[in-house]
Amino acid sequence: MSETTNGARVALITGSSRGLGRATALELARRGHAVAVHYVRGEEAAREVVAEASQLGVQAAAFGANVAEPDATKGLLAQVEAELGPIDVLVNNAGITRDTLAMRMKDDDWDAVIDTNLSGAFRLARGVLRGMLKRRFGRIINVSSVVGLMGNAGQANYVASKAGLIGLTKALAREVSARGVTVNAVAPGFIESDMTAGLDETLREAYLQQIPAGRFGDPEDIAHAIAFLASDNAGYITGQTLSVDGGMVMR
Ligand code: NDP
C-alpha cells in the first residue's frame, strides 16, 4: 500500500472524465481509493468527477494528458505521484475509435487508435511497474473489448488495439505476478456511453440480438468488474480477460 496521508490506495483511471472510466473512478472511490481522474479534453467533466469522488470522503484530483504522446504519459505519472502518492492501481481505460473498412483506412486512422489504445497503455504500465514491484503490490487492469476477442468489420485498427491489450496483459502478467502485482483485462460488450451513442438503430438492434442477457450494459457493470480485479480478493487472478458482455462471447 502506498504512503498517502490517509493510507488509501491510489488509483489512476485513464479516460475517467466520462463513460466507463468515470463509473470506475467513482466505484474505486466508493471502495476507499484515492483517485486520479484523467482526461484529454474534458477538463470540466473531469472536475465534476473529482467533486463527486471527494464527496465520498477520498482524495481525488484531475489530470490532463494525451496518452498517445510518450512525454505526456511520463508527465502524467509524475504529476499523479506528486499529488496523490505512488500508484497502486492503474486502469488503462482511455480509448478511441476511427472506424472504416480496412481498404479505406488511412495510416492516420490506424496510428491514432494504436497509439492511444495500445501504446499509451503499454507506456503507462511500464511507468508504474517498478514502483509496484518494489512495494510488492499492484493492479493493472486493461480495458479491452468484446471485439478484441471476436473481431469486427470496419474496426481493424480498434480490434488490433484491443486484441493487443489482451496479449500485453498476458505478457506483463508473466513478468510480474510473482511479486504481488496482477495484470488483467476486462472485455466489455456493448455498453451505453458516448462511444456507442452514435450507432444507428438497425445496428443496435442487431447487437441486441447477440446478447443473451437481453440488454446493453451500463458503465457500472464494467466498474464493478474492474473494482473486483483491483481488490485484495482478486490477488490470485492474473493474466486473465474477464468478459463483461451479457454473455455475448462465451469461450
Ligand atoms: P468514451 O468515448 O465515453 O470516453 C473515452 C474517454 O477516454 C474519455 O474520458 C476521453 O477523455 C478519454 N480519451 C480519449 N482519447 C484520449 C487520449 N488520447 N488521451 C487521454 N484520454 C483520452 O468511451 P467509453 O467510456 O465508452 O469507453 C471506455 C473504454 O472502454 C475504451 O477503451 C473503449 O474502447 C472501451 N470499450 C467500450 C465499450 C462500449 O460499449 N462503450 C465496449 C468495449 C470497450 P475526454 O473526455 O477528455 O475526451
Tab-separated table of C-alpha atoms and ligand atoms in Angstrom:
chain	number	residue	atom	x	y	z
A	1	MET	CA	0.000	0.000	0.000
A	2	SER	CA	1.293	3.470	-0.766
A	3	GLU	CA	2.036	6.209	1.724
A	4	THR	CA	-0.810	8.635	1.147
A	5	THR	CA	-1.776	10.685	4.162
A	6	ASN	CA	-4.810	8.530	4.910
A	7	GLY	CA	-3.185	5.244	3.823
A	8	ALA	CA	-5.609	4.794	0.924
A	9	ARG	CA	-4.517	3.040	-2.231
A	10	VAL	CA	-4.024	5.342	-5.188
A	11	ALA	CA	-5.770	4.525	-8.475
A	12	LEU	CA	-5.160	6.192	-11.832
A	13	ILE	CA	-8.022	5.624	-14.247
A	14	THR	CA	-7.267	6.923	-17.715
A	15	GLY	CA	-10.172	8.489	-19.585
A	16	SER	CA	-12.290	8.881	-16.462
A	17	SER	CA	-13.951	12.175	-17.364
A	18	ARG	CA	-16.921	10.196	-18.717
A	19	GLY	CA	-18.303	6.778	-19.633
A	20	LEU	CA	-16.794	3.580	-18.261
A	21	GLY	CA	-13.779	5.353	-16.800
A	22	ARG	CA	-15.946	7.782	-14.845
A	23	ALA	CA	-18.029	4.954	-13.384
A	24	THR	CA	-14.820	3.100	-12.484
A	25	ALA	CA	-13.258	6.118	-10.772
A	26	LEU	CA	-16.395	6.602	-8.681
A	27	GLU	CA	-16.631	2.908	-7.790
A	28	LEU	CA	-12.972	2.818	-6.715
A	29	ALA	CA	-13.567	5.995	-4.687
A	30	ARG	CA	-16.569	4.312	-3.053
A	31	ARG	CA	-14.232	1.492	-2.097
A	32	GLY	CA	-11.817	3.915	-0.449
A	33	HIS	CA	-9.202	4.549	-3.142
A	34	ALA	CA	-7.666	7.943	-3.731
A	35	VAL	CA	-8.478	8.557	-7.385
A	36	ALA	CA	-6.621	10.273	-10.202
A	37	VAL	CA	-9.294	11.321	-12.683
A	38	HIS	CA	-7.816	11.696	-16.141
A	39	TYR	CA	-8.955	13.395	-19.354
A	40	VAL	CA	-7.571	14.758	-22.579
A	41	ARG	CA	-10.101	17.488	-23.479
A	42	GLY	CA	-12.909	17.199	-20.958
A	43	GLU	CA	-11.408	19.148	-18.075
A	44	GLU	CA	-14.743	20.388	-16.777
A	45	ALA	CA	-16.277	16.913	-16.815
A	46	ALA	CA	-13.200	15.548	-15.035
A	47	ARG	CA	-13.529	18.226	-12.335
A	48	GLU	CA	-17.130	17.158	-11.769
A	49	VAL	CA	-15.996	13.567	-11.271
A	50	VAL	CA	-13.370	14.804	-8.807
A	51	ALA	CA	-16.069	16.695	-6.889
A	52	GLU	CA	-18.271	13.570	-6.750
A	53	ALA	CA	-15.378	11.370	-5.622
A	54	SER	CA	-14.358	13.884	-2.952
A	55	GLN	CA	-17.865	13.758	-1.537
A	56	LEU	CA	-17.233	10.064	-0.908
A	57	GLY	CA	-14.503	11.082	1.519
A	58	VAL	CA	-11.423	10.198	-0.534
A	59	GLN	CA	-8.642	12.252	-2.087
A	60	ALA	CA	-9.257	12.993	-5.753
A	61	ALA	CA	-7.646	15.188	-8.396
A	62	ALA	CA	-7.925	15.746	-12.142
A	63	PHE	CA	-5.048	15.362	-14.595
A	64	GLY	CA	-4.990	16.178	-18.318
A	65	ALA	CA	-2.724	14.307	-20.748
A	66	ASN	CA	-2.871	12.819	-24.221
A	67	VAL	CA	-1.977	9.165	-23.655
A	68	ALA	CA	-0.917	8.853	-27.305
A	69	GLU	CA	2.091	11.089	-26.571
A	70	PRO	CA	5.031	9.377	-24.832
A	71	ASP	CA	6.178	12.506	-22.954
A	72	ALA	CA	2.648	13.231	-21.789
A	73	THR	CA	2.309	9.765	-20.225
A	74	LYS	CA	5.554	10.297	-18.330
A	75	GLY	CA	4.368	13.688	-17.129
A	76	LEU	CA	1.004	12.269	-16.121
A	77	LEU	CA	2.550	9.616	-13.879
A	78	ALA	CA	4.892	12.144	-12.290
A	79	GLN	CA	2.025	14.553	-11.563
A	80	VAL	CA	-0.218	11.879	-10.076
A	81	GLU	CA	2.548	10.576	-7.828
A	82	ALA	CA	3.475	14.092	-6.705
A	83	GLU	CA	-0.108	14.966	-5.845
A	84	LEU	CA	-1.610	11.696	-4.584
A	85	GLY	CA	1.336	9.360	-3.965
A	86	PRO	CA	2.638	6.170	-5.610
A	87	ILE	CA	0.169	4.486	-7.958
A	88	ASP	CA	-1.174	1.141	-6.695
A	89	VAL	CA	-3.883	0.609	-9.302
A	90	LEU	CA	-3.648	1.537	-12.977
A	91	VAL	CA	-6.758	1.213	-15.117
A	92	ASN	CA	-5.891	1.659	-18.801
A	93	ASN	CA	-9.326	2.732	-19.986
A	94	ALA	CA	-8.791	5.690	-22.352
A	95	GLY	CA	-9.726	4.666	-25.855
A	96	ILE	CA	-10.925	5.944	-29.213
A	97	THR	CA	-12.407	4.547	-32.413
A	98	ARG	CA	-11.816	5.611	-36.009
A	99	ASP	CA	-13.972	3.148	-37.873
A	100	THR	CA	-13.819	2.396	-41.565
A	101	LEU	CA	-13.232	-0.645	-43.747
A	102	ALA	CA	-9.579	-1.725	-43.873
A	103	MET	CA	-9.294	-0.969	-47.596
A	104	ARG	CA	-10.144	2.669	-46.903
A	105	MET	CA	-8.314	3.048	-43.608
A	106	LYS	CA	-5.700	5.806	-43.622
A	107	ASP	CA	-2.364	5.443	-41.813
A	108	ASP	CA	-3.516	8.266	-39.557
A	109	ASP	CA	-6.611	6.304	-38.504
A	110	TRP	CA	-4.500	3.245	-37.748
A	111	ASP	CA	-1.791	5.146	-35.867
A	112	ALA	CA	-4.150	7.288	-33.777
A	113	VAL	CA	-6.057	4.266	-32.483
A	114	ILE	CA	-2.998	2.079	-31.844
A	115	ASP	CA	-1.074	4.952	-30.212
A	116	THR	CA	-3.969	5.858	-27.902
A	117	ASN	CA	-5.443	2.468	-27.044
A	118	LEU	CA	-2.373	0.232	-27.007
A	119	SER	CA	0.925	2.146	-26.922
A	120	GLY	CA	-0.390	4.547	-24.277
A	121	ALA	CA	-1.449	1.621	-22.098
A	122	PHE	CA	1.946	-0.046	-22.501
A	123	ARG	CA	3.868	3.109	-21.568
A	124	LEU	CA	1.743	3.761	-18.504
A	125	ALA	CA	2.087	0.144	-17.361
A	126	ARG	CA	5.846	0.312	-17.865
A	127	GLY	CA	5.948	3.532	-15.892
A	128	VAL	CA	4.142	2.186	-12.826
A	129	LEU	CA	5.625	-1.309	-12.669
A	130	ARG	CA	8.930	-0.523	-10.988
A	131	GLY	CA	7.237	1.100	-8.005
A	132	MET	CA	4.603	-1.629	-7.771
A	133	LEU	CA	7.250	-4.361	-7.770
A	134	LYS	CA	9.242	-2.553	-5.106
A	135	ARG	CA	6.182	-2.214	-2.896
A	136	ARG	CA	5.089	-5.813	-3.644
A	137	PHE	CA	1.584	-4.708	-4.566
A	138	GLY	CA	-0.007	-3.559	-7.783
A	139	ARG	CA	-3.021	-3.939	-10.001
A	140	ILE	CA	-3.014	-3.194	-13.716
A	141	ILE	CA	-6.332	-3.543	-15.491
A	142	ASN	CA	-6.528	-3.031	-19.240
A	143	VAL	CA	-9.887	-2.232	-20.778
A	144	SER	CA	-10.089	-4.334	-23.931
A	145	SER	CA	-13.335	-5.162	-25.759
A	146	VAL	CA	-15.526	-7.977	-26.907
A	147	VAL	CA	-14.333	-7.189	-30.433
A	148	GLY	CA	-10.751	-7.898	-29.399
A	149	LEU	CA	-11.915	-11.483	-28.899
A	150	MET	CA	-14.246	-11.905	-31.865
A	151	GLY	CA	-13.194	-9.306	-34.458
A	152	ASN	CA	-15.446	-6.734	-36.092
A	153	ALA	CA	-15.764	-5.453	-39.641
A	154	GLY	CA	-14.852	-1.800	-40.040
A	155	GLN	CA	-12.648	-1.716	-36.945
A	156	ALA	CA	-9.286	-3.255	-37.958
A	157	ASN	CA	-7.380	-0.583	-36.006
A	158	TYR	CA	-9.586	-0.784	-32.908
A	159	VAL	CA	-9.790	-4.593	-32.910
A	160	ALA	CA	-5.997	-4.870	-33.292
A	161	SER	CA	-5.524	-2.461	-30.376
A	162	LYS	CA	-7.966	-4.368	-28.152
A	163	ALA	CA	-6.536	-7.802	-29.047
A	164	GLY	CA	-3.099	-6.266	-28.464
A	165	LEU	CA	-4.145	-5.273	-24.953
A	166	ILE	CA	-5.047	-8.900	-24.219
A	167	GLY	CA	-1.588	-10.014	-25.388
A	168	LEU	CA	0.058	-7.235	-23.408
A	169	THR	CA	-1.893	-8.328	-20.331
A	170	LYS	CA	-0.631	-11.894	-20.614
A	171	ALA	CA	2.986	-10.905	-21.271
A	172	LEU	CA	3.106	-8.480	-18.334
A	173	ALA	CA	1.371	-10.973	-16.029
A	174	ARG	CA	4.119	-13.495	-16.749
A	175	GLU	CA	6.781	-10.917	-15.909
A	176	VAL	CA	5.438	-9.514	-12.640
A	177	SER	CA	2.914	-11.770	-10.924
A	178	ALA	CA	5.429	-13.408	-8.579
A	179	ARG	CA	5.767	-10.102	-6.749
A	180	GLY	CA	2.226	-9.221	-5.754
A	181	VAL	CA	1.368	-7.410	-8.978
A	182	THR	CA	-1.531	-8.730	-11.049
A	183	VAL	CA	-2.311	-7.754	-14.622
A	184	ASN	CA	-5.721	-8.461	-16.079
A	185	ALA	CA	-8.004	-7.270	-18.843
A	186	VAL	CA	-11.714	-6.613	-18.920
A	187	ALA	CA	-13.571	-7.131	-22.197
A	188	PRO	CA	-16.781	-5.088	-22.174
A	189	GLY	CA	-19.551	-5.896	-24.599
A	190	PHE	CA	-21.952	-3.209	-25.797
A	191	ILE	CA	-22.078	-0.542	-23.064
A	192	GLU	CA	-24.184	2.628	-23.137
A	193	SER	CA	-21.730	5.555	-23.413
A	194	ASP	CA	-20.734	8.406	-25.742
A	195	MET	CA	-18.742	5.867	-27.752
A	196	THR	CA	-21.829	3.823	-28.636
A	197	ALA	CA	-24.413	6.647	-28.625
A	198	GLY	CA	-23.877	7.367	-32.325
A	199	LEU	CA	-24.717	3.868	-33.597
A	200	ASP	CA	-27.815	3.673	-35.763
A	201	GLU	CA	-30.929	1.858	-34.595
A	202	THR	CA	-30.575	-1.110	-37.000
A	203	LEU	CA	-27.040	-1.833	-35.762
A	204	ARG	CA	-28.104	-1.501	-32.114
A	205	GLU	CA	-30.933	-3.957	-32.729
A	206	ALA	CA	-28.519	-6.397	-34.426
A	207	TYR	CA	-26.157	-6.224	-31.424
A	208	LEU	CA	-29.034	-6.715	-29.007
A	209	GLN	CA	-29.956	-9.961	-30.771
A	210	GLN	CA	-26.481	-11.305	-29.920
A	211	ILE	CA	-26.706	-10.588	-26.174
A	212	PRO	CA	-28.128	-13.468	-24.098
A	213	ALA	CA	-28.748	-11.083	-21.172
A	214	GLY	CA	-31.164	-9.196	-23.427
A	215	ARG	CA	-29.876	-5.708	-22.653
A	216	PHE	CA	-26.939	-3.406	-23.229
A	217	GLY	CA	-24.541	-2.918	-20.339
A	218	ASP	CA	-24.203	0.103	-18.078
A	219	PRO	CA	-20.836	1.689	-17.271
A	220	GLU	CA	-21.361	0.454	-13.690
A	221	ASP	CA	-21.359	-3.170	-14.916
A	222	ILE	CA	-17.776	-2.648	-16.035
A	223	ALA	CA	-16.813	-0.581	-12.986
A	224	HIS	CA	-17.810	-3.419	-10.636
A	225	ALA	CA	-15.693	-5.948	-12.528
A	226	ILE	CA	-12.684	-3.625	-12.548
A	227	ALA	CA	-13.074	-2.825	-8.854
A	228	PHE	CA	-13.124	-6.539	-8.075
A	229	LEU	CA	-9.925	-7.117	-10.069
A	230	ALA	CA	-8.353	-4.192	-8.203
A	231	SER	CA	-9.242	-5.657	-4.819
A	232	ASP	CA	-7.262	-7.887	-2.447
A	233	ASN	CA	-9.829	-10.613	-3.115
A	234	ALA	CA	-8.589	-10.900	-6.710
A	235	GLY	CA	-4.944	-11.407	-5.722
A	236	TYR	CA	-4.710	-14.875	-7.297
A	237	ILE	CA	-6.223	-13.823	-10.626
A	238	THR	CA	-3.681	-12.678	-13.200
A	239	GLY	CA	-3.203	-12.735	-16.963
A	240	GLN	CA	-6.940	-13.152	-17.474
A	241	THR	CA	-9.501	-11.436	-19.648
A	242	LEU	CA	-12.822	-11.064	-17.905
A	243	SER	CA	-15.714	-10.675	-20.352
A	244	VAL	CA	-18.457	-8.372	-19.100
A	245	ASP	CA	-20.823	-8.557	-22.006
A	246	GLY	CA	-24.118	-10.152	-21.001
A	247	GLY	CA	-22.915	-13.438	-22.484
A	248	MET	CA	-22.182	-12.092	-25.970
A	249	VAL	CA	-18.931	-14.073	-26.207
A	250	MET	CA	-18.611	-17.407	-24.438
A	251	ARG	CA	-15.208	-19.085	-24.508
B	1	NDP	P1	-15.950	7.414	-24.132
B	1	NDP	O1	-15.734	7.808	-25.558
B	1	NDP	O2	-17.259	7.684	-23.498
B	1	NDP	O3	-14.782	8.068	-23.219
B	1	NDP	C1	-13.445	7.980	-23.633
B	1	NDP	C2	-12.537	8.508	-22.548
B	1	NDP	O4	-11.174	8.384	-22.994
B	1	NDP	C3	-12.768	9.960	-22.225
B	1	NDP	O5	-12.541	10.169	-20.855
B	1	NDP	C4	-11.685	10.667	-23.050
B	1	NDP	O6	-11.282	11.909	-22.485
B	1	NDP	C5	-10.552	9.671	-22.960
B	1	NDP	N1	-9.597	9.778	-24.065
B	1	NDP	C6	-9.850	9.646	-25.379
B	1	NDP	N2	-8.722	9.838	-26.089
B	1	NDP	C7	-7.738	10.106	-25.201
B	1	NDP	C8	-6.360	10.415	-25.314
B	1	NDP	N3	-5.733	10.489	-26.492
B	1	NDP	N4	-5.664	10.645	-24.179
B	1	NDP	C9	-6.275	10.590	-22.983
B	1	NDP	N5	-7.574	10.308	-22.807
B	1	NDP	C10	-8.298	10.069	-23.902
B	1	NDP	O7	-15.590	5.862	-24.098
B	1	NDP	P2	-16.231	4.660	-23.231
B	1	NDP	O8	-16.398	5.080	-21.837
B	1	NDP	O9	-17.353	4.086	-23.985
B	1	NDP	O10	-15.038	3.597	-23.354
B	1	NDP	C11	-14.007	3.495	-22.390
B	1	NDP	C12	-13.121	2.318	-22.782
B	1	NDP	O11	-13.914	1.144	-22.862
B	1	NDP	C13	-12.454	2.477	-24.132
B	1	NDP	O12	-11.153	1.941	-24.096
B	1	NDP	C14	-13.330	1.664	-25.052
B	1	NDP	O13	-12.631	1.201	-26.152
B	1	NDP	C15	-13.724	0.533	-24.121
B	1	NDP	N6	-14.941	-0.155	-24.522
B	1	NDP	C16	-16.148	0.496	-24.592
B	1	NDP	C17	-17.279	-0.181	-24.985
B	1	NDP	C18	-18.617	0.462	-25.076
B	1	NDP	O14	-19.572	-0.219	-25.491
B	1	NDP	N7	-18.788	1.715	-24.692
B	1	NDP	C19	-17.218	-1.600	-25.351
B	1	NDP	C20	-15.920	-2.193	-25.224
B	1	NDP	C21	-14.829	-1.477	-24.826
B	1	NDP	P3	-12.064	13.305	-22.834
B	1	NDP	O15	-13.375	13.269	-22.108
B	1	NDP	O16	-11.152	14.349	-22.294
B	1	NDP	O17	-12.214	13.352	-24.315
